[in-house]
mmCIF file of C-alpha atoms and ligand atoms in Angstrom:
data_model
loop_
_atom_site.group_PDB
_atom_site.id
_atom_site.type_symbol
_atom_site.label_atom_id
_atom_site.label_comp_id
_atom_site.label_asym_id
_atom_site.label_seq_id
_atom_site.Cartn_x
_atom_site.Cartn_y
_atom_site.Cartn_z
ATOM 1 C CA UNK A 1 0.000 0.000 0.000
ATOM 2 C CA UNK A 2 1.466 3.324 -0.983
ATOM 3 C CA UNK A 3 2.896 5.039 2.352
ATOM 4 C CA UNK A 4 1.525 8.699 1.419
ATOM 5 C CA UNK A 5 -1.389 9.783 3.388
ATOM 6 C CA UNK A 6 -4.472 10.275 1.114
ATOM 7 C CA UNK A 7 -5.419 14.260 0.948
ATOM 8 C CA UNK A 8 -8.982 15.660 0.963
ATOM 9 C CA UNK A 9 -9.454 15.011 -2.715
ATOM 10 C CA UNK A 10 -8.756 11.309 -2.092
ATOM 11 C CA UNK A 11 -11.641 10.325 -0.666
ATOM 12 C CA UNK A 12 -14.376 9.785 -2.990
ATOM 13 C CA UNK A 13 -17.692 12.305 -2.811
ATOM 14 C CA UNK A 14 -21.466 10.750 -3.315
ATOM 15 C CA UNK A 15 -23.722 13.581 -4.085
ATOM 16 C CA UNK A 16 -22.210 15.747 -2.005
ATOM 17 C CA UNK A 17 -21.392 13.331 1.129
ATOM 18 C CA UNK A 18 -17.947 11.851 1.724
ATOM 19 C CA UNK A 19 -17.916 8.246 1.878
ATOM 20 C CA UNK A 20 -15.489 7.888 4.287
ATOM 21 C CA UNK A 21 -16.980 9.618 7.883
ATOM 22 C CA UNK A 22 -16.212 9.426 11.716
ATOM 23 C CA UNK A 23 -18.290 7.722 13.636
ATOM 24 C CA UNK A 24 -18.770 8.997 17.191
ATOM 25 C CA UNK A 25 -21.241 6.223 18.998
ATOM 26 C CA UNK A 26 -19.844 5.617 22.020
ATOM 27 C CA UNK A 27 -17.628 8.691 21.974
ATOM 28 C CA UNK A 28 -18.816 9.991 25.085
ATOM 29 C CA UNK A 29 -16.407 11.590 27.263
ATOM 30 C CA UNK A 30 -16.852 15.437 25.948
ATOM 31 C CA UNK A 31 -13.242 16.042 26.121
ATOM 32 C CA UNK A 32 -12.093 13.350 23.898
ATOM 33 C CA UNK A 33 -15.001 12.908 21.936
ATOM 34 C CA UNK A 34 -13.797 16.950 20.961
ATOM 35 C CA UNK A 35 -10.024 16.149 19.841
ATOM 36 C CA UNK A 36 -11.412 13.138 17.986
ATOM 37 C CA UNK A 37 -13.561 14.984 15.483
ATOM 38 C CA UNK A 38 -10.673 17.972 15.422
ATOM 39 C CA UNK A 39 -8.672 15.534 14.803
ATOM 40 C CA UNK A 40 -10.219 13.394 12.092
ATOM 41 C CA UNK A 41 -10.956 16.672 10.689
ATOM 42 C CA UNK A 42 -7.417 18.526 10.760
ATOM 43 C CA UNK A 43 -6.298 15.070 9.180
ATOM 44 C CA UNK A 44 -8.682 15.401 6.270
ATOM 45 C CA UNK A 45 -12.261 13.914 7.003
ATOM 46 C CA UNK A 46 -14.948 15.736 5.718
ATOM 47 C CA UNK A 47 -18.172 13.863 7.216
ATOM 48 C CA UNK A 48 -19.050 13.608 10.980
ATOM 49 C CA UNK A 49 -21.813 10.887 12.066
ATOM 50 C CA UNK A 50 -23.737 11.955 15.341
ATOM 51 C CA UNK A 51 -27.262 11.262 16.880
ATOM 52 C CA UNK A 52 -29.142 12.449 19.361
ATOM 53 C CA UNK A 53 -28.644 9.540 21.700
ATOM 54 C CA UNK A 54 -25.189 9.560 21.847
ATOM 55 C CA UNK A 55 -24.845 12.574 23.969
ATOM 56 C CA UNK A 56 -22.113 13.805 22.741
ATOM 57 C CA UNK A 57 -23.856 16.503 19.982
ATOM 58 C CA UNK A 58 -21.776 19.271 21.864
ATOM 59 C CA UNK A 59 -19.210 17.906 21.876
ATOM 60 C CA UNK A 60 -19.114 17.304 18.148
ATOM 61 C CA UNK A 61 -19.859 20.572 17.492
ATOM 62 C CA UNK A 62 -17.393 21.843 19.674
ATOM 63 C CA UNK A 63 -14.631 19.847 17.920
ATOM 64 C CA UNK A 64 -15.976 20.907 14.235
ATOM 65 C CA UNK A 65 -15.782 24.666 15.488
ATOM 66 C CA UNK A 66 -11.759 23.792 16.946
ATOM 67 C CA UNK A 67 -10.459 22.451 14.131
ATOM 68 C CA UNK A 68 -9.016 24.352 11.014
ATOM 69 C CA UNK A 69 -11.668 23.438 8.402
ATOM 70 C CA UNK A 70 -14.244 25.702 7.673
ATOM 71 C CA UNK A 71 -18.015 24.179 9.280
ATOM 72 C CA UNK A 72 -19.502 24.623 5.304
ATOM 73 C CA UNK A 73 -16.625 22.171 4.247
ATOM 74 C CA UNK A 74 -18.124 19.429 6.647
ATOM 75 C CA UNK A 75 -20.781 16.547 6.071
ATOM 76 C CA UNK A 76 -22.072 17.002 9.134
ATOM 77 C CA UNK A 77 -24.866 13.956 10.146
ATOM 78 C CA UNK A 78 -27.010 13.504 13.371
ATOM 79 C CA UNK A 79 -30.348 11.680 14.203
ATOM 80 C CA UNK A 80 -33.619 12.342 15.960
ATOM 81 C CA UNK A 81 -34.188 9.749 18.482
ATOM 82 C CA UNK A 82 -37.238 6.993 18.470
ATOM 83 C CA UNK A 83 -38.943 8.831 21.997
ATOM 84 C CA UNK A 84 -38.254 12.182 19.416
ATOM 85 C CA UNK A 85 -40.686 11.169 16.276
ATOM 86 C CA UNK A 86 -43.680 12.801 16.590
ATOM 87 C CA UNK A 87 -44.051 15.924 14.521
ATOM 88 C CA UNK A 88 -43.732 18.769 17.074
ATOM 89 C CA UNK A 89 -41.137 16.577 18.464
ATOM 90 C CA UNK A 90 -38.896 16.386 15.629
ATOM 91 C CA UNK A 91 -39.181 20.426 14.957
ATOM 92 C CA UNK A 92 -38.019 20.774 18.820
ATOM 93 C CA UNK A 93 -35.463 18.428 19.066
ATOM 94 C CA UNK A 94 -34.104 19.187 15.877
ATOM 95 C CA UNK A 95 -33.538 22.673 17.045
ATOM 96 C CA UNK A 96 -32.327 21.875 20.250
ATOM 97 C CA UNK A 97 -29.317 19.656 17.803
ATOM 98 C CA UNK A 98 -28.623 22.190 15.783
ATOM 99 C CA UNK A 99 -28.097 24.518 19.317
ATOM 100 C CA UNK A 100 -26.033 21.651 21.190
ATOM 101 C CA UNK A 101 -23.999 20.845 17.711
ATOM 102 C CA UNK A 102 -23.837 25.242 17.306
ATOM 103 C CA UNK A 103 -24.941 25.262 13.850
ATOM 104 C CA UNK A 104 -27.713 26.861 12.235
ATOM 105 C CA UNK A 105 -28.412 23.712 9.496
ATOM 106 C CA UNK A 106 -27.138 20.205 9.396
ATOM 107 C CA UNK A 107 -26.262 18.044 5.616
ATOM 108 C CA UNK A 108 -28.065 14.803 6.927
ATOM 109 C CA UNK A 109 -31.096 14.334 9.480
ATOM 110 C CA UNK A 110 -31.784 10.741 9.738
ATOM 111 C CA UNK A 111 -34.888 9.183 11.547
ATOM 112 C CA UNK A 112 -32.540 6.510 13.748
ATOM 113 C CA UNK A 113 -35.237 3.824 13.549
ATOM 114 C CA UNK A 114 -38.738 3.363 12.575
ATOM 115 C CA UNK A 115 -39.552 2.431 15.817
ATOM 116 C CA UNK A 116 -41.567 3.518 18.910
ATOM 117 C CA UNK A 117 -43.111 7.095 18.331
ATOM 118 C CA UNK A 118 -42.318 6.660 14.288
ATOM 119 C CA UNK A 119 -45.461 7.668 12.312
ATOM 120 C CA UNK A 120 -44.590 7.945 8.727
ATOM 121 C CA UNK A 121 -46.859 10.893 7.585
ATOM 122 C CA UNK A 122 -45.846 12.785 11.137
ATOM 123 C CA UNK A 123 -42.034 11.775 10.988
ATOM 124 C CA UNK A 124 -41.170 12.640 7.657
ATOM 125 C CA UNK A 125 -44.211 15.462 7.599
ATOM 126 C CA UNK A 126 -41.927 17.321 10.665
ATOM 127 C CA UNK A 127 -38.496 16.519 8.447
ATOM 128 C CA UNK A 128 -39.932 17.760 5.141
ATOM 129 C CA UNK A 129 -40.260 21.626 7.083
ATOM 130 C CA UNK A 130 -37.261 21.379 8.528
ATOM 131 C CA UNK A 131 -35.802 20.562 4.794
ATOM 132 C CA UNK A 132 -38.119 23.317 3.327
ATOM 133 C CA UNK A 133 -36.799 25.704 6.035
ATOM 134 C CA UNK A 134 -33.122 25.201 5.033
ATOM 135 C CA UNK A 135 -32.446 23.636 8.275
ATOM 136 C CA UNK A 136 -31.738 20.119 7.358
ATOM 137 C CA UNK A 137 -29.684 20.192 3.664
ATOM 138 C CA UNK A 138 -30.971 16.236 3.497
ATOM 139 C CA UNK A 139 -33.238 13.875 4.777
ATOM 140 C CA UNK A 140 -31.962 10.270 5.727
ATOM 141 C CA UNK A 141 -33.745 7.306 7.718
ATOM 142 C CA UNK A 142 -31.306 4.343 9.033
ATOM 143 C CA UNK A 143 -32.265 0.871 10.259
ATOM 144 C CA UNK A 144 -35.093 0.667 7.357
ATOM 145 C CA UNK A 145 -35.810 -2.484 5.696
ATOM 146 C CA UNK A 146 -36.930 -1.883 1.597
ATOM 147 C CA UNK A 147 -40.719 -1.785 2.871
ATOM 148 C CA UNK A 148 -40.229 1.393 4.766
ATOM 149 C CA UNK A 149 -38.078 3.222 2.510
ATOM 150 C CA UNK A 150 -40.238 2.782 -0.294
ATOM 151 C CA UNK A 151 -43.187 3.608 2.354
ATOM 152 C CA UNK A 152 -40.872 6.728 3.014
ATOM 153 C CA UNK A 153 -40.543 7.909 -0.671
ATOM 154 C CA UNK A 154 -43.685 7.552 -1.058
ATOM 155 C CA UNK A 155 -44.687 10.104 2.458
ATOM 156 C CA UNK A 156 -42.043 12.278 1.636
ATOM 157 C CA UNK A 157 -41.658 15.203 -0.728
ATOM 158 C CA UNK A 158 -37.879 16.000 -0.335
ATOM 159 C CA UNK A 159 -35.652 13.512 -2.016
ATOM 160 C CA UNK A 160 -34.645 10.325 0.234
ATOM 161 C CA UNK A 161 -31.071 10.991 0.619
ATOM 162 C CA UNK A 162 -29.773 7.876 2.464
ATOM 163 C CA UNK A 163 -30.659 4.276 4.482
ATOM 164 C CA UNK A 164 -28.362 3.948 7.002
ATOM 165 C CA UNK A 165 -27.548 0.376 8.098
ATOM 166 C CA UNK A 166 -25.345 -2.216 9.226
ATOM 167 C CA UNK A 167 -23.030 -3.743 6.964
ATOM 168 C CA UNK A 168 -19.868 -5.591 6.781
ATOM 169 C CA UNK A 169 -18.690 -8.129 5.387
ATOM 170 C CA UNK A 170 -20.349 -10.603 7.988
ATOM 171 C CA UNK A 171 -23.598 -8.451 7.377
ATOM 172 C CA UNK A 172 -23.057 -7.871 3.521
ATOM 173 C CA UNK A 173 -26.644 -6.587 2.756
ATOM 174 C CA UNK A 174 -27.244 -7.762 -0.593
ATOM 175 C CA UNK A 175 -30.884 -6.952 -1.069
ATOM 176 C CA UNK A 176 -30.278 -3.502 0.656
ATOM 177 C CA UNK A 177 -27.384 -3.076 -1.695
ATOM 178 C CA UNK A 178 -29.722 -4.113 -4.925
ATOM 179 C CA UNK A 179 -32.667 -1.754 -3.612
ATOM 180 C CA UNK A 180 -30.489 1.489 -2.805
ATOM 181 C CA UNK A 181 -29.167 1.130 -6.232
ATOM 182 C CA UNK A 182 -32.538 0.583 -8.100
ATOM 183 C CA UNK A 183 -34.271 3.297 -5.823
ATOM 184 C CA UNK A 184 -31.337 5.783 -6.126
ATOM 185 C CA UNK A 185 -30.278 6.168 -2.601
ATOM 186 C CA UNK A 186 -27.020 6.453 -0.689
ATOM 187 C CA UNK A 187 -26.052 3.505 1.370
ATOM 188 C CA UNK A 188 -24.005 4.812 5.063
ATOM 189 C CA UNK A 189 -22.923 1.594 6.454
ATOM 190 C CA UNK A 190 -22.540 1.639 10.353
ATOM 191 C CA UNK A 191 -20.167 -0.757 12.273
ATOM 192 C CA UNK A 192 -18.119 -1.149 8.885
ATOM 193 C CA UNK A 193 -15.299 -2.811 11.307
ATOM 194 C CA UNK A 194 -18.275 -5.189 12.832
ATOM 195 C CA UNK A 195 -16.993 -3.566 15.916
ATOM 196 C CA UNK A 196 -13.998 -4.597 15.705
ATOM 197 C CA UNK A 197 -14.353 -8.487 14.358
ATOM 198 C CA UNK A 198 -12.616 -7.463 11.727
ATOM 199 C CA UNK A 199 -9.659 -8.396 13.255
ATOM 200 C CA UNK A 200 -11.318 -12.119 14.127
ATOM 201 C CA UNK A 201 -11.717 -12.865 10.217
ATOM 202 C CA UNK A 202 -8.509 -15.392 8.672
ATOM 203 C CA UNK A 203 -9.553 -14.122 5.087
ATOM 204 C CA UNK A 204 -9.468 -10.445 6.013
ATOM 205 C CA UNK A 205 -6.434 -10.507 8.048
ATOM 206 C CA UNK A 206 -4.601 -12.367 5.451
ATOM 207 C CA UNK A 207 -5.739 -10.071 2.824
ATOM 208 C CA UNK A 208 -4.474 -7.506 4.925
ATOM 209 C CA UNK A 209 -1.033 -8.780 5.118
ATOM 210 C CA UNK A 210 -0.667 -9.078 1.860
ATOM 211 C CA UNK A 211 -0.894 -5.115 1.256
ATOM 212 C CA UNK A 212 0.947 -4.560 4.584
ATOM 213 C CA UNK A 213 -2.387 -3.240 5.698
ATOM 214 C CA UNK A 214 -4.856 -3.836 8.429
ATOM 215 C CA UNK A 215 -8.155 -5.874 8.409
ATOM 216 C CA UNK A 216 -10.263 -2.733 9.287
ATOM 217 C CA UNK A 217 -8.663 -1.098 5.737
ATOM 218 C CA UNK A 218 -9.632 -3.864 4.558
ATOM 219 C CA UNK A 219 -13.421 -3.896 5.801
ATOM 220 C CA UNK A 220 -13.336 -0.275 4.592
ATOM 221 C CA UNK A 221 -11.946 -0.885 1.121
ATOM 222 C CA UNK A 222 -14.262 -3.797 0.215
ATOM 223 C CA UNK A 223 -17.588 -1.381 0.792
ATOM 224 C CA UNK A 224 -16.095 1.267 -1.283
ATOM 225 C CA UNK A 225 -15.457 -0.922 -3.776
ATOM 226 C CA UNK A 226 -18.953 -1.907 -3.181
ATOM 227 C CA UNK A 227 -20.277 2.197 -3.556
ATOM 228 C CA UNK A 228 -21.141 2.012 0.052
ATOM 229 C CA UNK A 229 -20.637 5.253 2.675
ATOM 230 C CA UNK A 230 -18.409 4.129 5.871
ATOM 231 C CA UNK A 231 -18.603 5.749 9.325
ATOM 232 C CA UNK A 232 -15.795 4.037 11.433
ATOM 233 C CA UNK A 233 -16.021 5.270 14.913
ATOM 234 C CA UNK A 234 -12.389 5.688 16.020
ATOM 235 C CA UNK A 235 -11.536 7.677 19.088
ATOM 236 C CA UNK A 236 -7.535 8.112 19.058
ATOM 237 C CA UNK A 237 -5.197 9.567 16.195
ATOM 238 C CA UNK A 238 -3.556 5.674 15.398
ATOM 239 C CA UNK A 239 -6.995 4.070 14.435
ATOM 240 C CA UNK A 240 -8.424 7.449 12.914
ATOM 241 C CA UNK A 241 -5.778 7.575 10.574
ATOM 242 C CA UNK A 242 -5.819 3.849 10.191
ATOM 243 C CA UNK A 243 -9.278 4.139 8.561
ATOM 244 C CA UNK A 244 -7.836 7.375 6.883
ATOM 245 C CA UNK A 245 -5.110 5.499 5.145
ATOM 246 C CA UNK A 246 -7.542 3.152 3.875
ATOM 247 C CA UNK A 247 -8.077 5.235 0.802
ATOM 248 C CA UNK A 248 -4.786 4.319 0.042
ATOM 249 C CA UNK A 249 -5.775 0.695 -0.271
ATOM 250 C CA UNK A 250 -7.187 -1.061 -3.906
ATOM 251 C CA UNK A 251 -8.638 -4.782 -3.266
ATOM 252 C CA UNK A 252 -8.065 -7.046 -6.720
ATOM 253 C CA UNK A 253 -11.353 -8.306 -7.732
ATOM 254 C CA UNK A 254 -9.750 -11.640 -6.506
ATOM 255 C CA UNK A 255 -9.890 -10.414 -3.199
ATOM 256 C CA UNK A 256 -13.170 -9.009 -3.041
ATOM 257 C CA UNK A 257 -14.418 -12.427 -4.296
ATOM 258 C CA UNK A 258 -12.871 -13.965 -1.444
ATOM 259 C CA UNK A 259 -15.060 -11.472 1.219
ATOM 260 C CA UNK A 260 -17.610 -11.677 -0.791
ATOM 261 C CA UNK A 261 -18.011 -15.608 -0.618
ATOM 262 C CA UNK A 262 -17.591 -15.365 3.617
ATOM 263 C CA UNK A 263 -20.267 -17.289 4.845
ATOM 264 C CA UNK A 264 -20.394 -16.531 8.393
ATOM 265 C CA UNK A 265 -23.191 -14.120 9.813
ATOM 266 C CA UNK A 266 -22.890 -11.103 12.823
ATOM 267 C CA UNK A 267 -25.121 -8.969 13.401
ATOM 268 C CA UNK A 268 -24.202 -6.346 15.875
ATOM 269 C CA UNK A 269 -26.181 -3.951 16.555
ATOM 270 C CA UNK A 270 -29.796 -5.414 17.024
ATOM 271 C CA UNK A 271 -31.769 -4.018 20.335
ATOM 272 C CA UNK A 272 -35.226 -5.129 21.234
ATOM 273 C CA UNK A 273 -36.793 -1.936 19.102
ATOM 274 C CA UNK A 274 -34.861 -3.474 15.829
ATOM 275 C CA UNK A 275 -35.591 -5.319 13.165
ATOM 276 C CA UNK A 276 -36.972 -8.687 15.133
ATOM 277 C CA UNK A 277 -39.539 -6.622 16.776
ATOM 278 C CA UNK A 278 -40.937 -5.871 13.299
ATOM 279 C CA UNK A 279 -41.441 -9.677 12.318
HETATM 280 N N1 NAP B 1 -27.715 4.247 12.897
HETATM 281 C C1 NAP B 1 -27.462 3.390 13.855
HETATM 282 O O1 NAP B 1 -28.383 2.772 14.438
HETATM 283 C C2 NAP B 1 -26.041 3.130 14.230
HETATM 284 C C3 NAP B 1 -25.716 1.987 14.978
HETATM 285 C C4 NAP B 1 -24.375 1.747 15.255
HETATM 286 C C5 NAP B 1 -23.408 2.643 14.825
HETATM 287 N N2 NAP B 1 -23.760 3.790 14.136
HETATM 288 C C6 NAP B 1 -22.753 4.763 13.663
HETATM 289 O O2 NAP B 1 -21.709 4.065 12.983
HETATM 290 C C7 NAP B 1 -20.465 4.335 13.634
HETATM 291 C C8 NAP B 1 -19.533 3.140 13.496
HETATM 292 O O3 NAP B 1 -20.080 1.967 14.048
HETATM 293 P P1 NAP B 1 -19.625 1.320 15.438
HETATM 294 O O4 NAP B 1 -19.140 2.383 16.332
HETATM 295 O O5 NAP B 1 -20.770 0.490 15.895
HETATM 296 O O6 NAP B 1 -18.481 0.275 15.067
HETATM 297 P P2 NAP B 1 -17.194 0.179 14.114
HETATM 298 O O7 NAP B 1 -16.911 1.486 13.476
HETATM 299 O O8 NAP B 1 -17.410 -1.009 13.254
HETATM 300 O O9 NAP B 1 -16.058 -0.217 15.158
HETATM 301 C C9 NAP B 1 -15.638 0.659 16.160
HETATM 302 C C10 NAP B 1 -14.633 -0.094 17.031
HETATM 303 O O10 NAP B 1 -13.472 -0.418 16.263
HETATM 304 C C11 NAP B 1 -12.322 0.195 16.864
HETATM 305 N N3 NAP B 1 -11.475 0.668 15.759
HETATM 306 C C12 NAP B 1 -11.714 1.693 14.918
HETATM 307 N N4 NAP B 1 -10.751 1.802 13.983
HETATM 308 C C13 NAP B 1 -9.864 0.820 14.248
HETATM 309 C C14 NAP B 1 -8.658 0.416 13.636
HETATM 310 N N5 NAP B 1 -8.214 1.035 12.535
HETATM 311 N N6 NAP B 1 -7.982 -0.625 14.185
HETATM 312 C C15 NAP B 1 -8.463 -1.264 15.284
HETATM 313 N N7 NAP B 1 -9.618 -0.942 15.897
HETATM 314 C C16 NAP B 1 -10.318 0.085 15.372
HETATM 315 C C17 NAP B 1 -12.846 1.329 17.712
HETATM 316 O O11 NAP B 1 -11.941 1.557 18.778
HETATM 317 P P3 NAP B 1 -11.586 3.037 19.331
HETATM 318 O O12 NAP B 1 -12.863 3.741 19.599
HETATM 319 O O13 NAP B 1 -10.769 2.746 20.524
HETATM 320 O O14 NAP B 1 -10.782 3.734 18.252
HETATM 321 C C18 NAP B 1 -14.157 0.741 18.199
HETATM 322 O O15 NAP B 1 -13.946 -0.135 19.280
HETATM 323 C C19 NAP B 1 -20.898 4.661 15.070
HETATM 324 O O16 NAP B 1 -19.876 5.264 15.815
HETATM 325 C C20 NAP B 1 -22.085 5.535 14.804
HETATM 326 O O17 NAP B 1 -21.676 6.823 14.388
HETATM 327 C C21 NAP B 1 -25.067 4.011 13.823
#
């Protein structure tokens, strides 16, 4: 793998949206959860991926607002909570985002899950004002199955910027994949390192030595290929510029055969308001 770290213009752009982002889940402590995003950002990330629940919205913003990139030259992502989905709710919370984050508009509002308070026509109602009032640049929904994104299209009159889900290459998403392609939205995978299984896998680890590279470049390089959006969450300068580097990184299609024909399954993020409640 070449050595040189990849600039700005390395990293691809999707209608507008890097597809390589920081992930901050779990980021909590304000303090570090601050020189993460400065740093991710001074190295050359362009997209930030919040949410409401993570508590750390402040903190974000506060690290956006410390580093030296200007705030219209970031992605920046967060995501109105399931308790949050009813219509007044989602104009209120919103706001109270875009104060804790200390912006006046962010490029992605996702619904987090279509789950407890979600009402389609109320939701997505609420997030179409926001979008007509400049405040939200995009409107996304994450953890929906092809049912309720094409319910979603169908309720909403902005565009339907993105689904995002969980993949990897343990979670490869192949209908999702097919659907977002015929329906012409972005995929934003979350957990792209399976949360750190990566590093359990013989064919990506292999792979990996082979390029002198690590699995989670590896992970990341086989959903580019794939046209896919990743989010790693990283917290400290080695594995944010670990995930950086990965733009450095070209699988052969011999490789990406080789994750592609993994059998075993991991799902990792699945809490009792996911998709087996829905069944
Ligand atoms: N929409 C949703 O419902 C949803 C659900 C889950 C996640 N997300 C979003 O997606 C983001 C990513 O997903 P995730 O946090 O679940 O998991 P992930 O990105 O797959 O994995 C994160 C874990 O991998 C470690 N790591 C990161 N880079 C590494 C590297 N280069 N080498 C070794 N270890 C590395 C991190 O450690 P350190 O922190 O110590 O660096 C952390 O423990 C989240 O942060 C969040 O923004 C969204």
């Amino acid at each position: 793998m070449s050595g040189d770290t990849p600039t700005v213009d390395d990293c691809p752009v999707s209608n507008d949206m890097p597809m390589l982002g920081l992930g901050t889940w779990e980021n909590a402590d304000p303090a570090t959860c601050q020189e993460s995003v400065a740093t991710a950002l001074e190295m050359g990330y362009r997209h930030v991926d919040t949410a409401q629940a993570y508590g750390n919205e402040q903190a974000v913003g506060k690290g956006i607002a410390a580093a030296d990139v200007d705030r219209e030259d970031v992605f920046l992502a967060t995501k109105v909570w399931i308790d949050n989905l009813a219509y007044d709710d989602v104009i209120e919370t919103t706001e109270t985002s875009l104060q804790r984050l200390g912006v006046d508009s962010v490029d992605l509002m996702y619904v987090h899950w279509p789950s407890r308070t979600y009402d389609p026509e109320a939701t997505l109602g609420a997030l179409d004002e926001l979008y007509d009032q400049g405040k939200i640049h995009n409107v996304g929904v994450s953890n929906f199955e092809p049912h309720h994104v094409e319910e979603a299209m169908e309720v909403l009159d902005a565009p339907l910027f993105a689904n995002q889900v969980e993949i990897h290459p343990f979670l490869p998403q192949a209908e999702l994949r097919e659907h977002a392609a015929e329906h012409d939205y972005e995929l934003v995978a979350y957990s792209p390192l399976a949360r750190g299984a990566v590093f359990d896998s013989d064919v990506l680890t292999d792979i990996a030595d082979d390029h002198d590279a690590s699995a989670a470049q590896v992970s990341l390089a086989w959903l580019r290929d794939k046209g896919v959006t990743t989010i790693p969450k990283a917290t400290g300068r080695d594995h944010i510029a670990d995930n950086w580097d990965s733009l450095n990184l070209e699988l052969s299609d011999a490789e990406i055969e080789r994750i592609d024909a993994i059998e075993h399954r991991d799902r990792k993020v699945d809490p009792d308001f996911g998709p087996d409640a829905w069944d």
